[in-house]
Short mmCIF file of C-alpha atoms and ligand atoms in Angstrom, two decimals:
data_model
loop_
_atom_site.label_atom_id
_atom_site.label_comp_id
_atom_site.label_asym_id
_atom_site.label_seq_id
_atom_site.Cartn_x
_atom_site.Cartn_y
_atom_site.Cartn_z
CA UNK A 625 10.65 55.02 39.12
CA UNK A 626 7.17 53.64 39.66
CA UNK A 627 9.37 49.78 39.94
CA UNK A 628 11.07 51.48 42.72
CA UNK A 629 7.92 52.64 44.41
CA UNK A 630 6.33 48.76 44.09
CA UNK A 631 9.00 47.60 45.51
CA UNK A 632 9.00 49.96 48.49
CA UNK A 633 5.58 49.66 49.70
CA UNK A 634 5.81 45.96 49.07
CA UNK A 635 8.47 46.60 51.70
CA UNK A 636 6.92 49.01 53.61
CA UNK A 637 3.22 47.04 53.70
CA UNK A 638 5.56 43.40 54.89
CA UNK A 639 6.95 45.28 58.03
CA UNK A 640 3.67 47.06 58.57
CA UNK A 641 2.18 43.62 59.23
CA UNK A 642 0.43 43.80 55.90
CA UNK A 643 0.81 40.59 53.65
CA UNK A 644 -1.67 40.73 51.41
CA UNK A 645 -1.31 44.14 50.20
CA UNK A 646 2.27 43.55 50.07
CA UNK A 647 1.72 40.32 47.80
CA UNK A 648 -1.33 41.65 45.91
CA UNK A 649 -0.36 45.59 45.37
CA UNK A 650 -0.41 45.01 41.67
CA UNK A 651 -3.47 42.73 41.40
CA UNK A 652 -5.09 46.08 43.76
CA UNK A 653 -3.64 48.98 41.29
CA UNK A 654 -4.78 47.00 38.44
CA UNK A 655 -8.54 47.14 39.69
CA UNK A 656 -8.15 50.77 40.31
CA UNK A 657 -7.11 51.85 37.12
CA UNK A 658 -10.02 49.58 35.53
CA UNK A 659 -12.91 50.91 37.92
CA UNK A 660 -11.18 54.66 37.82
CA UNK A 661 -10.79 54.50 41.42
CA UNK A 662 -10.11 58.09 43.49
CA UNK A 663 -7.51 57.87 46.43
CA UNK A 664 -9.86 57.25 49.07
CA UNK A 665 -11.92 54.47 47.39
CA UNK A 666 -8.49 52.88 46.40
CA UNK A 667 -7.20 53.01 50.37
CA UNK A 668 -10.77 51.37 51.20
CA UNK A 669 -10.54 49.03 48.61
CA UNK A 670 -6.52 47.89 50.08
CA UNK A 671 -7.76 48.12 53.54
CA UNK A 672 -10.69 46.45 53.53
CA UNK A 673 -9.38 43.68 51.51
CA UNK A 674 -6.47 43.35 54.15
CA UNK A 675 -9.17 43.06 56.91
CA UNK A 676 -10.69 40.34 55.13
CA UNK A 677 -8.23 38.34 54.82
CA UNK A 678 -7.11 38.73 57.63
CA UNK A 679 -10.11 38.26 59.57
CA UNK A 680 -10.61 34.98 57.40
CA UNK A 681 -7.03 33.63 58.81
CA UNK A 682 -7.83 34.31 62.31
CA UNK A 683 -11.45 32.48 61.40
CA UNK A 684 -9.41 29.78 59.91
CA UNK A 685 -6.88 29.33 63.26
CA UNK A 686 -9.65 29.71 65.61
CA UNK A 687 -11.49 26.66 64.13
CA UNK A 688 -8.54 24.39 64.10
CA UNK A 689 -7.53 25.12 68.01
CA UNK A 690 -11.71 24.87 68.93
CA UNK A 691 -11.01 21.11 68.19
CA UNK A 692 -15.04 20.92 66.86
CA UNK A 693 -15.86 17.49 65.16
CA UNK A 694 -16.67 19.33 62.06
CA UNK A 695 -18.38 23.05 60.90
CA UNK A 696 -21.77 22.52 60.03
CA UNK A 697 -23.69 25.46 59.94
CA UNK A 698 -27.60 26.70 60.48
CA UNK A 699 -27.96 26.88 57.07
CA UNK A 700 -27.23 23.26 56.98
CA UNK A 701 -29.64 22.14 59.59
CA UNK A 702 -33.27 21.33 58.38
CA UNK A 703 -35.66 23.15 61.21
CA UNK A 704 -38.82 21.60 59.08
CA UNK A 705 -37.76 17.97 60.27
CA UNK A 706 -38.05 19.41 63.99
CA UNK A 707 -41.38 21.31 63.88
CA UNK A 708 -41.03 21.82 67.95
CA UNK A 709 -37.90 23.44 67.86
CA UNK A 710 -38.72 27.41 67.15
CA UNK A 711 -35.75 28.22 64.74
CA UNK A 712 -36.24 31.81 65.97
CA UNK A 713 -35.10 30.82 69.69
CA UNK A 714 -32.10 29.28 67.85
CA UNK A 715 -31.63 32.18 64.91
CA UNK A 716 -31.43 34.59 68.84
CA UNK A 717 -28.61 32.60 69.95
CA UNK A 718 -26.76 33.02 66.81
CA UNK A 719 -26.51 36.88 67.12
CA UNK A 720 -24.05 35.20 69.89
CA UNK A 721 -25.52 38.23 72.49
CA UNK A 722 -25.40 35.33 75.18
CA UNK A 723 -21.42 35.41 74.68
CA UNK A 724 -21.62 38.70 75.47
CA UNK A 725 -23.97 38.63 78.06
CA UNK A 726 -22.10 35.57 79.56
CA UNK A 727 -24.86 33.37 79.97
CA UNK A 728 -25.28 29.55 78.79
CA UNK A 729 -26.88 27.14 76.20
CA UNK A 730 -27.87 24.32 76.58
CA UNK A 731 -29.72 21.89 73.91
CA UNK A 732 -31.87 18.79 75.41
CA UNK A 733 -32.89 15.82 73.91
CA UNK A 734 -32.86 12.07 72.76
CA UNK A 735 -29.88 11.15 70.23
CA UNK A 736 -30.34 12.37 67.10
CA UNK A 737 -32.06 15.14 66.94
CA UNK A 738 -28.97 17.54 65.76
CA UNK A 739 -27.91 18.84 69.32
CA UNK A 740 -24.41 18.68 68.35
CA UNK A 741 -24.56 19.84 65.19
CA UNK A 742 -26.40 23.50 66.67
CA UNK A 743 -23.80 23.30 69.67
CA UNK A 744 -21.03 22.99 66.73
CA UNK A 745 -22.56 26.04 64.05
CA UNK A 746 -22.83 28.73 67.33
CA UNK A 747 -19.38 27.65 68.01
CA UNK A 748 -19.00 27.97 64.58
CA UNK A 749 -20.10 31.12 64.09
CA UNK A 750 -18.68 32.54 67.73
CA UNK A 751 -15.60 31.54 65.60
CA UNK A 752 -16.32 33.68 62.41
CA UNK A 753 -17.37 36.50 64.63
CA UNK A 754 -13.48 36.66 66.62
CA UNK A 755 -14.18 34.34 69.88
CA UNK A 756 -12.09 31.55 70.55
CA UNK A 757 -14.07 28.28 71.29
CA UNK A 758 -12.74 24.47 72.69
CA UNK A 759 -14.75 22.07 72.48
CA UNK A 760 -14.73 18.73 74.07
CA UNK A 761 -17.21 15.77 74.80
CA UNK A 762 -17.78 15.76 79.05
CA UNK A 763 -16.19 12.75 79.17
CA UNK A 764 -12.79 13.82 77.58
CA UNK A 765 -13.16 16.54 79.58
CA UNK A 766 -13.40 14.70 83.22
CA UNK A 767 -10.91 11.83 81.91
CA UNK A 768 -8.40 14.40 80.50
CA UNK A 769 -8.75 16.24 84.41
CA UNK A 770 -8.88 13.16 86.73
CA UNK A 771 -5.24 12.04 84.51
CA UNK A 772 -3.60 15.51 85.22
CA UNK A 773 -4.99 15.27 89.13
CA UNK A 774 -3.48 12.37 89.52
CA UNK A 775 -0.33 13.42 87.94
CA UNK A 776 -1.06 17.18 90.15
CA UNK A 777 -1.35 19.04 87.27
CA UNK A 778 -5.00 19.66 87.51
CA UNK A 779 -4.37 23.83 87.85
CA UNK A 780 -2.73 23.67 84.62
CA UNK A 781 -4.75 21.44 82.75
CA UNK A 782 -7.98 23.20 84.13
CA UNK A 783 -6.75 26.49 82.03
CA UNK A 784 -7.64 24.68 78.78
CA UNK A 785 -11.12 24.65 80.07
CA UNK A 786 -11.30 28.19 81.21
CA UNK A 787 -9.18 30.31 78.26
CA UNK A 788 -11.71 30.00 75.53
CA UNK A 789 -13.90 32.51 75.22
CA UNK A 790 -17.05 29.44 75.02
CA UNK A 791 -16.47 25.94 76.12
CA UNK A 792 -18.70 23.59 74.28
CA UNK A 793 -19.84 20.25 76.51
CA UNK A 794 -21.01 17.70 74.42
CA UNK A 795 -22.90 15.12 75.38
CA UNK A 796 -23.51 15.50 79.62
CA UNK A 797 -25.51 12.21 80.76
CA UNK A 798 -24.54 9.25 77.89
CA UNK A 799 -22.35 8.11 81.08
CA UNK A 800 -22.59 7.99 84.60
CA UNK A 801 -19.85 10.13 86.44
CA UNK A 802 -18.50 9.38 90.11
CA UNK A 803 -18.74 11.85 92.81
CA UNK A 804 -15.03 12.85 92.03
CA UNK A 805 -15.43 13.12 88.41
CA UNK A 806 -18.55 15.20 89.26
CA UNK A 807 -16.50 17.80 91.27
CA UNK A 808 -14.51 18.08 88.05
CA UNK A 809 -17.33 19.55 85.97
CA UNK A 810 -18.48 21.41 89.35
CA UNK A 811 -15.17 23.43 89.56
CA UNK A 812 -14.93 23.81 85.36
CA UNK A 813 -18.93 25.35 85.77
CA UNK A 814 -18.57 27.34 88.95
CA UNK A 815 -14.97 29.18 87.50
CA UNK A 816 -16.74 29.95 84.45
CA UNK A 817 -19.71 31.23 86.55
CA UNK A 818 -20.66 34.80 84.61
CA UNK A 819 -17.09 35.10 83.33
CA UNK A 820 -16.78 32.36 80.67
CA UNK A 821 -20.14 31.07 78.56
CA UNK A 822 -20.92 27.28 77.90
CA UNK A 823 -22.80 25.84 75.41
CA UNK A 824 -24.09 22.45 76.21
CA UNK A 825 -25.93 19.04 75.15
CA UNK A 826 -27.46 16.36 77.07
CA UNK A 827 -29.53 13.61 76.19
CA UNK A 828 -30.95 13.65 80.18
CA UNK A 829 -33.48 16.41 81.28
CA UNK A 830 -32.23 18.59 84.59
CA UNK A 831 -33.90 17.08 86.86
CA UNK A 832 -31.71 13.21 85.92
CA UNK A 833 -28.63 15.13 86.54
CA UNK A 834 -29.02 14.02 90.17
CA UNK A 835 -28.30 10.29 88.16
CA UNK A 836 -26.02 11.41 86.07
CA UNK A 837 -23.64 12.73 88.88
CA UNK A 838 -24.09 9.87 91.73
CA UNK A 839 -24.67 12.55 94.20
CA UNK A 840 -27.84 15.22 94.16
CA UNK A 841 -26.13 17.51 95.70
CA UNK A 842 -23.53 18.25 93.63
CA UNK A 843 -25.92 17.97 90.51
CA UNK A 844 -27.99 20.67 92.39
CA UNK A 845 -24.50 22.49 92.73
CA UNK A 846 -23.41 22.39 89.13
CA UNK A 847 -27.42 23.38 87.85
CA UNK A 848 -27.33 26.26 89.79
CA UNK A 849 -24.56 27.99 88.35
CA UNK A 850 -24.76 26.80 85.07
CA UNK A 851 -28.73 27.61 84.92
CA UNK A 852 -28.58 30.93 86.19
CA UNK A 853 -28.19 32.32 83.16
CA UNK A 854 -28.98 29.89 80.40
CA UNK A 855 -30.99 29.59 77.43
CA UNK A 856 -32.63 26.17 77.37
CA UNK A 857 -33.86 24.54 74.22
CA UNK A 858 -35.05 21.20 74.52
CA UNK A 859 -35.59 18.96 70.77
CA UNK A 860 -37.94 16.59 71.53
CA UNK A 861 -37.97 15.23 67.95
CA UNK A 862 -37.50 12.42 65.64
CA UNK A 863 -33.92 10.81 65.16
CA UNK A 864 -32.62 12.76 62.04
CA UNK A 865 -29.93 9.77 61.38
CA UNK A 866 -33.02 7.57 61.32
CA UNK A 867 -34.66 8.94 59.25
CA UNK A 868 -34.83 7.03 56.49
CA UNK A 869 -36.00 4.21 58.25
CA UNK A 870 -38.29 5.98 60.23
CA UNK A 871 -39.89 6.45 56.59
CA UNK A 872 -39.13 3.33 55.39
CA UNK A 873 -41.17 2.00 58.47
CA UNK A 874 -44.11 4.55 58.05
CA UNK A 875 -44.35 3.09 54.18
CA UNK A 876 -44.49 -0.71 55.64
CA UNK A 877 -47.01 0.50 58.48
CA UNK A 878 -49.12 2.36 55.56
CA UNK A 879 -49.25 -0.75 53.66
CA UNK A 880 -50.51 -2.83 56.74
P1 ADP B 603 -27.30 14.61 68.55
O1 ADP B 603 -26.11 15.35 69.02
O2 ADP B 603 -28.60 15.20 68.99
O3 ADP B 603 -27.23 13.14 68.85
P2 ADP B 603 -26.23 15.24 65.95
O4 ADP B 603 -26.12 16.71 66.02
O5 ADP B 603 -24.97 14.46 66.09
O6 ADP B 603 -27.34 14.70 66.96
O7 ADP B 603 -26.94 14.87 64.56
C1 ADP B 603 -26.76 13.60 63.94
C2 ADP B 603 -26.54 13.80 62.45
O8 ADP B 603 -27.72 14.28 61.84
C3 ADP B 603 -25.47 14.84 62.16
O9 ADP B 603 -24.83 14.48 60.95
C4 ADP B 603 -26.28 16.13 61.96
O10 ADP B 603 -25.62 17.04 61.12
C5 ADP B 603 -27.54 15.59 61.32
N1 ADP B 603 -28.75 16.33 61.68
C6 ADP B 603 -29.45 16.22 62.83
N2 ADP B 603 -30.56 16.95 62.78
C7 ADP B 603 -30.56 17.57 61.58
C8 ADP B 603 -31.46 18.49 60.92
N3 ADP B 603 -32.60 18.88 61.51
N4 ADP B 603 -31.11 18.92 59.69
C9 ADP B 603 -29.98 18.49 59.09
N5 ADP B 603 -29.11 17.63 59.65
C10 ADP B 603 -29.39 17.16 60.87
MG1 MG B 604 -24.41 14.63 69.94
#
């Protein structure tokens, strides 16, 4: 009798969309009878367990398609190596309100200094907390646009810029764009203007963008939509990948 009733909920929990009470029903009624569960702690206990993992799979696929370099985290980033940077400013973004809100971040600095890696554990975290994230460095972005222009696809290919719930821009200034390739970003910033939240890094201040994009205008353009509302957190620090020489060469100066 009791066989019979296994294998019907297994049944009933697989066409319920339920896999992991289907697969672990007797690993779940094995914990109730040892903790001497009632009825409703035993339907929290299968419930909440199904949430989890489920919530962990979606987690899981929405990492893969944000295409981030890796998944560093705030807990792996050392705030006491960047004294300047208030890890409370950072710690604000992570409650992820500015997704809500639909504002920008942006992180500015010299190379080093762990911009990509706080870009990367928001996104990270936007991930864990059920927002879908792409991620791509600006010039993927513009050369990955300018191909599907030519080919006049650019509509299409555009939508992998706008779908996500947060487009992370790495690295805005290393190279110089052309007026064209400007007008790429422009129209990525200005149809994600209030609707669609960036997160950002850039080794150039605001006010080189003008540099940056061969054409003040447009930089003017693409700063006023994007700084609107933005949270800007600029890392003036040391070099965290030199860091060992940096100490190395503080040793060899002491010893002068
Ligand atoms: P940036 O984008 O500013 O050039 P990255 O984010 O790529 O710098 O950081 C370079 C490397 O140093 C990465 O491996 C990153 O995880 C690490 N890193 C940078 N700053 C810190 C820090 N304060 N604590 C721990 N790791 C850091
Ligand atoms: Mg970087």
């Amino acid at each position: 009798m009791s066989e019979l009733v296994t294998h019907r909920i297994r049944a009933t929990a697989a066409k319920l969309g339920l896999p992991h009470l289907a697969c672990s029903l007797d690993h779940l009624t094995g914990r109730a009878d040892a903790g001497r569960m009632g009825y409703l702690d035993f339907l929290d206990l299968a419930l909440s367990e199904e949430l989890a993992v489920r919530d962990d799979r979606r987690f899981h696929t929405a990492l893969r398609l944000s295409k981030l370099p890796h998944h560093k985290t705030l807990d792996d980033y050392d705030f006491a190596f960047q004294p300047d940077l208030d890890p409370r400013k950072v710690k604000d973004l992570a409650t992820l309100a500015f997704i809500e809100a639909r504002s920008n971040a942006a992180f500015l600095g010299p190379p080093g200094v762990g911009k990509t890696h706080l870009a990367v554990a928001l996104a990270v975290a936007a991930c864990r907390a059920g927002y879908s994230v792409y991620f791509t460095t600006l010039d993927d972005m513009v050369r990955n646009l300018r191909a599907a222009d030519t080919a006049g696809r650019l509509t299409i290919k555009m939508r992998t810029y706008l779908r996500s719930s947060v487009l992370v821009i790495d690295e805005v200034g290393y190279q110089t764009l052309t007026r064209d390739d400007a007008n790429l970003l422009f129209q990525v910033v200005s149809k994600r203007y209030e609707k669609g939240p960036i997160l950002l890094t850039s080794n150039k201040t605001y006010s080189e963008w003008g540099q940056v994009f061969s054409d003040d205008v447009l930089a003017t353009a693409i700063l006023d939509r994007l700084l609107h509302h933005c949270t800007t957190l600029p890392i003036n620090g040391p070099s965290y990948r030199l860091r060992n020489q940096l100490s190395t060469l503080e040793g060899a100066l002491a010893g002068i």
